[in-house]
Short mmCIF file of C-alpha atoms in Angstrom, two decimals:
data_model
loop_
_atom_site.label_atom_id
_atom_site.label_comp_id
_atom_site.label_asym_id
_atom_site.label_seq_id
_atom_site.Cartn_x
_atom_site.Cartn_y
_atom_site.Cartn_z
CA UNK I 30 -27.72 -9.06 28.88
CA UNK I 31 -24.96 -9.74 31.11
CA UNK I 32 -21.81 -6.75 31.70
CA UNK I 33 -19.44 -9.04 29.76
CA UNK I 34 -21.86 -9.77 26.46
CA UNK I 35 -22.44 -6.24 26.79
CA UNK I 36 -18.30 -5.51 26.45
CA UNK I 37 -17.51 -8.35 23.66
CA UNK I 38 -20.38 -6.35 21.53
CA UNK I 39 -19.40 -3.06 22.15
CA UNK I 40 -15.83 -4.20 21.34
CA UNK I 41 -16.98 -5.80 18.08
CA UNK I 42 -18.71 -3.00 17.17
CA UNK I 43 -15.90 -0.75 17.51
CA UNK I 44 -13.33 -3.16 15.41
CA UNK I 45 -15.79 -3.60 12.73
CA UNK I 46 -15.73 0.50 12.70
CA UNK I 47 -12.12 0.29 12.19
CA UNK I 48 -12.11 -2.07 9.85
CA UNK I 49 -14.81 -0.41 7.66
CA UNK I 50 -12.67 3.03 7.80
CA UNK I 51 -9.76 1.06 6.18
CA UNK I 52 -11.41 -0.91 3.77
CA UNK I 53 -13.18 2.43 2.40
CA UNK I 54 -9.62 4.09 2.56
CA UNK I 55 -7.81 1.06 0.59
CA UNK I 56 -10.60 1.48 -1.93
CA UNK I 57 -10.53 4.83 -2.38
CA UNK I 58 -6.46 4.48 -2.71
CA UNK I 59 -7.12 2.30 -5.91
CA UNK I 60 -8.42 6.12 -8.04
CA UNK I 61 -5.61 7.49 -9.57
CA UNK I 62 -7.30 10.76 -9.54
CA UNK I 63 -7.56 10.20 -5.88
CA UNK I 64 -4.17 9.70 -5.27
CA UNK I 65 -3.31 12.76 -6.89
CA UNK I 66 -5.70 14.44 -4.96
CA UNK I 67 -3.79 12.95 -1.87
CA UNK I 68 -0.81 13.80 -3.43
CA UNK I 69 -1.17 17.58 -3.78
CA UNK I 70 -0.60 19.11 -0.24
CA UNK I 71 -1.81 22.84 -1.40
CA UNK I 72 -5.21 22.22 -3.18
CA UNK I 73 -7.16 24.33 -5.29
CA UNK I 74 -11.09 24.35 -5.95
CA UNK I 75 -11.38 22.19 -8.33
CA UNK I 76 -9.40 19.26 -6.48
CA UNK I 77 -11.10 20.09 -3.55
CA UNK I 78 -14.01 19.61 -5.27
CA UNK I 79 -12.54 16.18 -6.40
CA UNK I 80 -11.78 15.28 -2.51
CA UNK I 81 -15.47 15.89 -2.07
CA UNK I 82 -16.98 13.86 -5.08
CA UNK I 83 -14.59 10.75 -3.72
CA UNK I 84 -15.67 11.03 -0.40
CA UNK I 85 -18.78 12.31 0.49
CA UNK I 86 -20.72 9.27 -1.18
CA UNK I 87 -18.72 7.07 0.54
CA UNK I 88 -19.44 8.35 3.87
CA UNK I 89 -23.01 8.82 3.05
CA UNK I 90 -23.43 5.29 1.97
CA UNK I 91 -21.96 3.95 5.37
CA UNK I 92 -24.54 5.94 7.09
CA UNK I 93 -26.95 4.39 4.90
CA UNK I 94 -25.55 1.00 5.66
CA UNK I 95 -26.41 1.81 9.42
CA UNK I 96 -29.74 2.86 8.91
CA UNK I 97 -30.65 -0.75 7.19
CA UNK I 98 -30.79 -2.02 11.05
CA UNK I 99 -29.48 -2.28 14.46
CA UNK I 100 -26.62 -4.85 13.77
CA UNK I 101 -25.26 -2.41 11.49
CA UNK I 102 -24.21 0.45 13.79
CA UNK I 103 -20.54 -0.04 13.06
CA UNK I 104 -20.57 1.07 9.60
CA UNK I 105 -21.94 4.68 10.63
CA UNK I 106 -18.42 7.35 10.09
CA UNK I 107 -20.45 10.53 9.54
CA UNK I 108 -18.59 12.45 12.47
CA UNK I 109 -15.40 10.74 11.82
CA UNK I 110 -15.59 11.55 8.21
CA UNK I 111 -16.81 15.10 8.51
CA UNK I 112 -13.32 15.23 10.67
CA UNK I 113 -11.66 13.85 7.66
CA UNK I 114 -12.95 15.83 4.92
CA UNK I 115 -11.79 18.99 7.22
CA UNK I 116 -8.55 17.89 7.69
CA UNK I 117 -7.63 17.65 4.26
CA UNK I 118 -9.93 20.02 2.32
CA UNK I 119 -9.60 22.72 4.57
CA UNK I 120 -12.92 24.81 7.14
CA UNK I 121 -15.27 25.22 3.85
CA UNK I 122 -14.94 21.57 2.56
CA UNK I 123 -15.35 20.20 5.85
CA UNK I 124 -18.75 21.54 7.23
CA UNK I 125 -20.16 21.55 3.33
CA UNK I 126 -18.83 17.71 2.79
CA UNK I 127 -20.10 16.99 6.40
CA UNK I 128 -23.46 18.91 6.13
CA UNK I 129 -24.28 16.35 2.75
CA UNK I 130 -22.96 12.72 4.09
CA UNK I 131 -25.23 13.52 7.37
CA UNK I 132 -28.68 13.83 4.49
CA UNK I 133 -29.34 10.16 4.97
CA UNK I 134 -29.64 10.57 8.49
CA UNK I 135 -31.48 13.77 8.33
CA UNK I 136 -33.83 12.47 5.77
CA UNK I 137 -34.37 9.63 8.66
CA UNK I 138 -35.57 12.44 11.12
CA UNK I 139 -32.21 12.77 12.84
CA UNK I 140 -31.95 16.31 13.04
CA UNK I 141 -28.88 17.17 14.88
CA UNK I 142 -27.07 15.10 12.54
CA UNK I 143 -26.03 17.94 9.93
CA UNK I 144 -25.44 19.99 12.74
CA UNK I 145 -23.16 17.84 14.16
CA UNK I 146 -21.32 16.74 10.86
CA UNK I 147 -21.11 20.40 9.89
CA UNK I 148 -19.47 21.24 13.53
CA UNK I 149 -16.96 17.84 13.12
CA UNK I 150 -16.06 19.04 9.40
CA UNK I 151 -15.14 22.84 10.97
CA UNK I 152 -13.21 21.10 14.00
CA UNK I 153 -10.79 19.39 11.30
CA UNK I 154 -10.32 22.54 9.05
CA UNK I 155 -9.50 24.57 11.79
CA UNK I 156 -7.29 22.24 13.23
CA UNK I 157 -5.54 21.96 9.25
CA UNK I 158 -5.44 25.78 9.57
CA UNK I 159 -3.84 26.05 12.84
CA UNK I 160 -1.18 23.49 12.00
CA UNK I 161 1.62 25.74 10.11
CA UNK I 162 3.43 22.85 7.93
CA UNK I 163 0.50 20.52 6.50
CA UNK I 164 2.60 17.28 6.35
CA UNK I 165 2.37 17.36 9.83
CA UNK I 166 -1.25 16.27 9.51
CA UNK I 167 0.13 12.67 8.06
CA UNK I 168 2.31 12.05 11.23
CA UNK I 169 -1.12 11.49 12.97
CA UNK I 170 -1.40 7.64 13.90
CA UNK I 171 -3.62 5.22 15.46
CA UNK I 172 -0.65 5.31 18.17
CA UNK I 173 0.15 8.47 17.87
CA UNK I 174 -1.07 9.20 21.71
CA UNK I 175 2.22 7.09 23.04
CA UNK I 176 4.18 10.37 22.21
CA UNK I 177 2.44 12.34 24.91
CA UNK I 178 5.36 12.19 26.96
CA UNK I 179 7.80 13.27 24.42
CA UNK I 180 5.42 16.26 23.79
CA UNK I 181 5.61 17.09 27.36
CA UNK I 182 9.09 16.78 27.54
CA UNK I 183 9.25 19.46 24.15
CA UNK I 184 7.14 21.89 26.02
CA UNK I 185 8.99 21.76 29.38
CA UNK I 186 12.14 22.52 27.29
CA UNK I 187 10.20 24.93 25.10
CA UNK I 188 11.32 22.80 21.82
CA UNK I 189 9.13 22.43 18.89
CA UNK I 190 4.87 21.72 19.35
CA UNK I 191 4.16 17.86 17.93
CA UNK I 192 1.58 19.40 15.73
CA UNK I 193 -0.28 15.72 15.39
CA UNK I 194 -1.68 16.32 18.77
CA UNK I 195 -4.19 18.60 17.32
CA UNK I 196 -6.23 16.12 15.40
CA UNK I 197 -5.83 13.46 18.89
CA UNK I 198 -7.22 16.31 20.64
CA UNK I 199 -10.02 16.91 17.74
CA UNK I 200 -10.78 13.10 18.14
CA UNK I 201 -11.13 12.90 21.59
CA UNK I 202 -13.11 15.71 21.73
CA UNK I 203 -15.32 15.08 19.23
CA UNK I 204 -16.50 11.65 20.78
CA UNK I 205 -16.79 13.38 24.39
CA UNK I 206 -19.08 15.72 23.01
CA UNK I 207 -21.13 13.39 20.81
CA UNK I 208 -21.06 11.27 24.58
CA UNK I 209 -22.80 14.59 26.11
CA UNK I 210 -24.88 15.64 23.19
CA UNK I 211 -26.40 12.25 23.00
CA UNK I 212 -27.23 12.08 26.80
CA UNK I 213 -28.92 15.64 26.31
CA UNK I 214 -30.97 15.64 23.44
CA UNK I 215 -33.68 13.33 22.55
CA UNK I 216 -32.83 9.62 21.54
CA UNK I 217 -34.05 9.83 17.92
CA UNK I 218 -32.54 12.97 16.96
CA UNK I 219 -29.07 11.72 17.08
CA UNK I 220 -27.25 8.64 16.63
CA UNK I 221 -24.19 7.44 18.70
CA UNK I 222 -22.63 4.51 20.48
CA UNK I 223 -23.13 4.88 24.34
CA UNK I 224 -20.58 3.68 26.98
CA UNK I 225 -21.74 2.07 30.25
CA UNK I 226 -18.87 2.88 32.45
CA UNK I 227 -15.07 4.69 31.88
CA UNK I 228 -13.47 1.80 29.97
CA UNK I 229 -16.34 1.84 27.56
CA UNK I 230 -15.27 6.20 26.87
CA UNK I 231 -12.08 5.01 26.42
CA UNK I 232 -12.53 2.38 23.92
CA UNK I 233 -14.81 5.19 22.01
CA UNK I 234 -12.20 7.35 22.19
CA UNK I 235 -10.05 5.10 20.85
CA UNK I 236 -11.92 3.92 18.24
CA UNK I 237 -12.44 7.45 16.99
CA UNK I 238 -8.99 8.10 16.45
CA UNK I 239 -8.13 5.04 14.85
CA UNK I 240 -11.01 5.21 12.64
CA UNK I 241 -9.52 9.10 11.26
CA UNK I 242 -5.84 7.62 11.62
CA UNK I 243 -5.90 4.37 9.85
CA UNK I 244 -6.75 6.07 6.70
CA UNK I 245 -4.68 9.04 7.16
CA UNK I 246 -2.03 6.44 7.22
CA UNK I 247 -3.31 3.91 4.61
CA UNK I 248 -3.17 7.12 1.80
CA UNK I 249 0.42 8.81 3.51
CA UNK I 250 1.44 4.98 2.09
CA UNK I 251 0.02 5.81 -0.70
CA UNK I 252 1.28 9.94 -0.95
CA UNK I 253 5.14 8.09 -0.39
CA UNK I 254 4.96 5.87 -2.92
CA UNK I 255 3.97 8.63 -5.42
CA UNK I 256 6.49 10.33 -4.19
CA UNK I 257 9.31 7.55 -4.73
CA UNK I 258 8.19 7.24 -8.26
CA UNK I 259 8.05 10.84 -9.03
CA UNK I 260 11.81 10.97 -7.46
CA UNK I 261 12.63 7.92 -9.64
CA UNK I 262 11.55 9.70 -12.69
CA UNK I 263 13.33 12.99 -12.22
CA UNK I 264 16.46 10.73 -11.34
CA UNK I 265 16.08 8.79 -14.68
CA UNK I 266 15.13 12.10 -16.51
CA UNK I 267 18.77 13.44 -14.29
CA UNK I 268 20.73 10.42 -15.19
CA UNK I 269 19.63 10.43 -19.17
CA UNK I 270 20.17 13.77 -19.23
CA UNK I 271 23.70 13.67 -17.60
CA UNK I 272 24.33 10.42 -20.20
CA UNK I 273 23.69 12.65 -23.09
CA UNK I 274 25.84 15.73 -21.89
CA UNK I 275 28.85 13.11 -22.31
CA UNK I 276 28.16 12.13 -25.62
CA UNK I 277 27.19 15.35 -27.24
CA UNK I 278 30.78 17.57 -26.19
CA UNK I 279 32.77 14.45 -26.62
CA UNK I 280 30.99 14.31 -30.27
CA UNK I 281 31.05 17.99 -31.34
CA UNK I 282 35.01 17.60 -30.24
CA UNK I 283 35.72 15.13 -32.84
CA UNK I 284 33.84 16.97 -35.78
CA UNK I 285 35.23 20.57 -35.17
CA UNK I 286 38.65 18.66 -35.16
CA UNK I 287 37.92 17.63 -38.81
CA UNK I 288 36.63 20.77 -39.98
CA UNK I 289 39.89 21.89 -38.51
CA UNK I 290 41.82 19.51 -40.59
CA UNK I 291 39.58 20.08 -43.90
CA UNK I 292 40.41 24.05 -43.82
CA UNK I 293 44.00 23.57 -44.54
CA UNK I 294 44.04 21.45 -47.83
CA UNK I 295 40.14 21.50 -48.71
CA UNK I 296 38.25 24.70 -48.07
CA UNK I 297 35.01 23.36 -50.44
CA UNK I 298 35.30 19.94 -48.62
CA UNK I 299 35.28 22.00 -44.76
CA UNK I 300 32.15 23.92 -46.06
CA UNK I 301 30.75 20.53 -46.91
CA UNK I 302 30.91 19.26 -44.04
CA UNK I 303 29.89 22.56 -42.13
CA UNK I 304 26.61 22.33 -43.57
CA UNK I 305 26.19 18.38 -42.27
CA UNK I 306 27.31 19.80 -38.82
CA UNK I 307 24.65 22.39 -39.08
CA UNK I 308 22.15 19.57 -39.60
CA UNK I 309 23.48 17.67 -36.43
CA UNK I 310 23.45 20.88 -34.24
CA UNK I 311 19.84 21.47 -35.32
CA UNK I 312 18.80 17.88 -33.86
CA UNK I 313 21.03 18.32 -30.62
CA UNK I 314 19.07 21.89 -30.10
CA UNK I 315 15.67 20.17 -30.03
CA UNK I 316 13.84 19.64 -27.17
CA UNK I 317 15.40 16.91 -25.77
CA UNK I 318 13.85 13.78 -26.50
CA UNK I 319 14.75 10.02 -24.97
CA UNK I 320 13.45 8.17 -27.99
CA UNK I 321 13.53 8.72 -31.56
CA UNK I 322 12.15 6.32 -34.40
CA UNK I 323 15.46 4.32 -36.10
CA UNK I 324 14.88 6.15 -39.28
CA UNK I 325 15.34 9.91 -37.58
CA UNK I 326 18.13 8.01 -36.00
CA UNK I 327 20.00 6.72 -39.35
CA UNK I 328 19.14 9.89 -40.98
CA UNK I 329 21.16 11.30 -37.88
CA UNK I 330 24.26 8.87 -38.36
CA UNK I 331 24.11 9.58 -42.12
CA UNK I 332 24.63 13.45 -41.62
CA UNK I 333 27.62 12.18 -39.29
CA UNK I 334 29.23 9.47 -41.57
CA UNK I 335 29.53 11.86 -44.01
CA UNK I 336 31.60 14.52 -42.58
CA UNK I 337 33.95 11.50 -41.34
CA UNK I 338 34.08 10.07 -45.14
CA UNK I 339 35.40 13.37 -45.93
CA UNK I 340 37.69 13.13 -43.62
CA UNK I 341 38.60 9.55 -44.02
CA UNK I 342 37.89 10.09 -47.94
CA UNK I 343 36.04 7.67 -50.17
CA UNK I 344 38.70 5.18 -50.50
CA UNK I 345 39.35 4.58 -46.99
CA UNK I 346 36.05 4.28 -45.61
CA UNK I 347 33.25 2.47 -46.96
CA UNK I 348 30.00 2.25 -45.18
CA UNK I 349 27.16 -0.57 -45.95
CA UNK I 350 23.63 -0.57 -44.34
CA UNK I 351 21.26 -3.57 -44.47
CA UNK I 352 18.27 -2.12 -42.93
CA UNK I 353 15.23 -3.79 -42.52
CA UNK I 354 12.12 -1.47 -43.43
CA UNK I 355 10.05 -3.02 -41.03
CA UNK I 356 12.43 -1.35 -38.48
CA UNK I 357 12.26 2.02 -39.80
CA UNK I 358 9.31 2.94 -37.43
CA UNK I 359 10.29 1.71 -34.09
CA UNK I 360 12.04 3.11 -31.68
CA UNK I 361 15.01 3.47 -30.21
CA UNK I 362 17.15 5.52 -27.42
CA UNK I 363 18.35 8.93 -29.33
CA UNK I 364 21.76 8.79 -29.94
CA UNK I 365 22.23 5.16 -30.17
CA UNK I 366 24.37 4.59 -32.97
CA UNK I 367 26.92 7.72 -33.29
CA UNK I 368 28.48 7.13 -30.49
CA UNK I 369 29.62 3.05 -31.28
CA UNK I 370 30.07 4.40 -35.02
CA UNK I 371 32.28 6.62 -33.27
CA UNK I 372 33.83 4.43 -31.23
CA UNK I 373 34.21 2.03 -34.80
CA UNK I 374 36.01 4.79 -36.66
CA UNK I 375 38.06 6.27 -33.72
CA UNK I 376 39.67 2.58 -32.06
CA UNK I 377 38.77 0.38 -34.70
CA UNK I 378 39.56 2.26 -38.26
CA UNK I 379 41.73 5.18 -37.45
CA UNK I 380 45.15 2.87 -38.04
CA UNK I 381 43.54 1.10 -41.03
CA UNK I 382 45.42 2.84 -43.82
CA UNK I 383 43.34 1.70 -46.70
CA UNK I 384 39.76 -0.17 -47.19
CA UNK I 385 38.09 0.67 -43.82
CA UNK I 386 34.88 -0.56 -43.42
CA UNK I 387 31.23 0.05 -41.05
CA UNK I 388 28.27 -2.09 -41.85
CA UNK I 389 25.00 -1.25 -40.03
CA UNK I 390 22.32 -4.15 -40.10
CA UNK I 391 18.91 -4.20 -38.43
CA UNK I 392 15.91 -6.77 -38.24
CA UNK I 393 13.21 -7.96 -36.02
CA UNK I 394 13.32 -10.95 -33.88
CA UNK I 395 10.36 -12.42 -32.31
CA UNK I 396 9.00 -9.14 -31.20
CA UNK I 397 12.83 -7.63 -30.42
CA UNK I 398 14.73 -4.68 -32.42
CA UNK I 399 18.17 -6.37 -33.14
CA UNK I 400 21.15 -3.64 -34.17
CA UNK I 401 24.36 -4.57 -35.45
CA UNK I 402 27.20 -2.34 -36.05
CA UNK I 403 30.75 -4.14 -37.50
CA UNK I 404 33.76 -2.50 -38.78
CA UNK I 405 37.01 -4.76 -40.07
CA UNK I 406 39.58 -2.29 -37.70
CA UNK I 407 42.15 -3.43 -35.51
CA UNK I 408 39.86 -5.02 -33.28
CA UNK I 409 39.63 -5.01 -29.35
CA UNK I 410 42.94 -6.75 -27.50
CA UNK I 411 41.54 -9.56 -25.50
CA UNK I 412 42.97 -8.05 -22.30
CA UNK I 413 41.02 -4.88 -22.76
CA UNK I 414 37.61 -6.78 -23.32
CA UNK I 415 36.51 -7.11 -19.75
CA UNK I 416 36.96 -3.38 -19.08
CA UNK I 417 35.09 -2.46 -22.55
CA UNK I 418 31.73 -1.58 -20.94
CA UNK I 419 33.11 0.42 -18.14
CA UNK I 420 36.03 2.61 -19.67
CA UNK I 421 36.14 5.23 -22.56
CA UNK I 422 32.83 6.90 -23.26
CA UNK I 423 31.29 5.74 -26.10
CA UNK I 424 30.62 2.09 -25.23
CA UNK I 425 30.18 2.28 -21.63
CA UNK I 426 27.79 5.29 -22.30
CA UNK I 427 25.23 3.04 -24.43
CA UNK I 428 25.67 0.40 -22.42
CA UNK I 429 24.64 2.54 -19.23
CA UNK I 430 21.53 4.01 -21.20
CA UNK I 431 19.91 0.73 -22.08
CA UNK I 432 20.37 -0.32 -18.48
CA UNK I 433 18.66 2.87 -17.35
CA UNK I 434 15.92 2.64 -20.08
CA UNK I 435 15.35 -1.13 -20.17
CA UNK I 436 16.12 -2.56 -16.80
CA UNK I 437 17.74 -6.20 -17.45
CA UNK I 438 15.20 -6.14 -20.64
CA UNK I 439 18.53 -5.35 -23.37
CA UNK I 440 21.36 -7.70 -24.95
CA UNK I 441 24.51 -5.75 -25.96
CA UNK I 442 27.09 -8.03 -26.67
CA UNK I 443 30.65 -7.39 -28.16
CA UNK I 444 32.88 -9.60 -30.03
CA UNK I 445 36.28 -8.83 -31.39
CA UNK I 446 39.30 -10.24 -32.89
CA UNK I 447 42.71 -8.07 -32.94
CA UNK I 448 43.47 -7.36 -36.37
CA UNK I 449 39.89 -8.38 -37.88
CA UNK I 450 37.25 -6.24 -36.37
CA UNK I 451 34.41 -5.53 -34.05
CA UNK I 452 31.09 -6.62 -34.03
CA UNK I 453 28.51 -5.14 -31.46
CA UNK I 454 25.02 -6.13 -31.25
CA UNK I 455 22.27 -4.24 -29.41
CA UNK I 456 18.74 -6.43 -28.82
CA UNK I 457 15.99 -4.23 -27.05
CA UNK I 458 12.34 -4.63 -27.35
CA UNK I 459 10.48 -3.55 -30.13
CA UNK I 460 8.84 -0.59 -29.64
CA UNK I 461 6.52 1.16 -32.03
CA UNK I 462 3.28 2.96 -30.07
CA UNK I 463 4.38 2.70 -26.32
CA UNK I 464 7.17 4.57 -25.99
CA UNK I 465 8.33 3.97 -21.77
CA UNK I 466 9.65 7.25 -20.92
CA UNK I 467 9.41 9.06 -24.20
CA UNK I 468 9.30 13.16 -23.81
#
């Protein structure tokens, strides 16, 4: 076989090597319990245990896959593996991981092989103990050897150490000594890929640290997105959280302000309507929850209409519900409806003299929750009705909570005529088991 048939194999060899290193990482990326293996940079027995049970038997099988026949040698990534398994899991997971993906090959009468593995494993948790900030461990790339100059550079200025150089250095020697260790022992006891002349090294070399970095980076992709989502639910859990803080002072405000009133001319009334703001307090005080089923919620705006009958009285405020049962048990954002009643009785109905009306209607809708709320007040001006969702607090507070918890999935539409009333009506999905985002 001629120098250059000798290269193109040896080359395709080494690709396919590459390529078998990333499939097995994308694979492996598809576990949940993986990822949050991946995900947790300080880990404890039992999910280095799990980093074991994922990897181990895919390692061994590859060294399996070799051992089927000569065409196969590419899928061998025992040493490179064993490197792996030590870089995240730490000096004991490495050798111990390594020592069991090498039993195929032992079992085949290659005896250095756990040797070897063991040694590659204790290389990569050495090198994870040396490095002081683990993360650094995910800067390691297939191209990470461009930045030798920079490191130089560092060390000439005595800046910083680029940590990643570590595992380069592992890699490369790892392959030189599996180059020697071949050439000295006998040819059955160990397997590697020799190299003709210097170019052939290198492209070993290479290969070896592209086979450890290609899946390093294929699960950091993997670690960041976790991350992103785990930032996007502490910002929604931030935002809803913030949301509520508005409505609760701004609602408490209002109701001390009519006990106020009560005390003077009715003390029975005032205690009355104590009691109903002791059942409101009791709810806020929970543990704070995103969604609540509609009939908590009503329940909710029931303890709150009341204290504002009393101090509307019975003849100048009226309130009618037509509430579908069906929609008793789904689900809706907490504190949904007090603060557009609110909004009703403070803009709409506080003018009204006499006759003051709120109607609340609900019903289902092909699959959606649709929530009405209309009161026969003074109604919105029409100049004020593009600013409606983005000034005051009550309105443009909903309206900013179903865009947080539904996306562009919601309907809230308002219609108005001065001197007739307000209607606004909410249309979410209908949620009765799966609750997105529910505490």
């Amino acid at each position: 076989m001629d120098i250059l048939s000798t290269s193109q194999g040896l080359l395709f060899t080494l690709l396919l090597k590459v390529g078998v290193a990333a499939s097995m990482a994308a694979l492996l990326a598809r576990w949940a319990v993986f990822r949050r293996v991946l995900y947790a940079e300080v880990r404890d027995s039992d999910l280095k245990i799990k980093l074991m049970l994922f990897l181990t038997p895919a390692l061994a099988i590859s060294v399996l896959v070799r051992l089927v026949g000569p065409p196969y040698k590419f899928a061998d990534l025992m040493v490179e593996g064993s490197f792996l398994l030590g870089l995240l899991g730490g000096r004991v997971v490495g050798p111990l991981g390594g020592s069991i993906v090498s039993l195929p090959a032992f079992f085949n009468h290659e005896w250095l092989a756990p040797a070897v593995a063991a040694i590659a494993g204790l290389i990569g948790g050495l090198i994870r103990q040396a490095i002081p900030n683990k993360d650094d461990i995910w800067n390691f790339g297939p191209f990470t050897f461009l930045n030798f100059p920079r490191w130089l550079s560092r060390l000439a200025r005595r800046a910083s150490v680029g940590w990643e150089a570590l595992p380069l250095i592992g890699c490369v020697g790892l392959e030189v000594g599996r180059l020697l260790l071949g050439h000295a022992a006998p040819t059955s006891w160990f397997f590697f890929i020799d190299a003709q002349n210097w170019w052939s090294v290198l492209l070993l070399m290479l290969a070896t640290v592209m086979t450890v970095a290609v899946p390093l980076k294929i699960w950091n992709n993997t670690r960041i997105e976790m991350n992103l989502e785990q930032h996007q639910r502490l910002l929604l859990k931030a935002r809803m959280d913030a949301l509520s803080s508005q409505i609760n002072p701004h609602f408490l405000f209002n109701t001390l302000n009519t006990v106020a009133s009560l005390i003077r001319y009715d003390p029975d009334q005032a205690r009355v309507v104590v009691l109903k703001l002791s059942n409101i307090l009791r709810r806020l005080l929970r543990k704070h929850e995103t969604f609540v089923a509609l009939q908590e919620e009503l329940n909710f705006i029931d303890d709150y209409l009341d204290i504002e009958v009393a101090r509307f009285g019975r003849d100048n405020l009226q309130i009618f519900k037509h509430v579908d049962h069906n929609t008793l048990e789904a689900f809706v954002p907490s504190m949904l409806l007090q603060p557009i009643v609110e909004n009703s009785l403070k803009h709409g109905l506080a003018a009204k003299l006499e006759g003051g009306q709120i109607t609340i209607r609900t019903a289902l809708s092909d699959g959606r929750l649709v929530i009405e709320v209309e009161d026969n007040g003074a109604g919105i001006p029409e100049e004020r009705m593009p600013q409606v969702y983005v000034d005051g607090i009550g309105i443009s507070n909903v309206h900013e909570r179903l865009r947080v918890l539904y996306g562009t999935d919601f309907r809230m539409q308002i219609s108005s005529r001065p001197g007739a009333g307000t209607l606004i009506r909410i249309e979410v999905p209908e949620l009765v088991t799966e609750i997105p985002g529910a505490n």
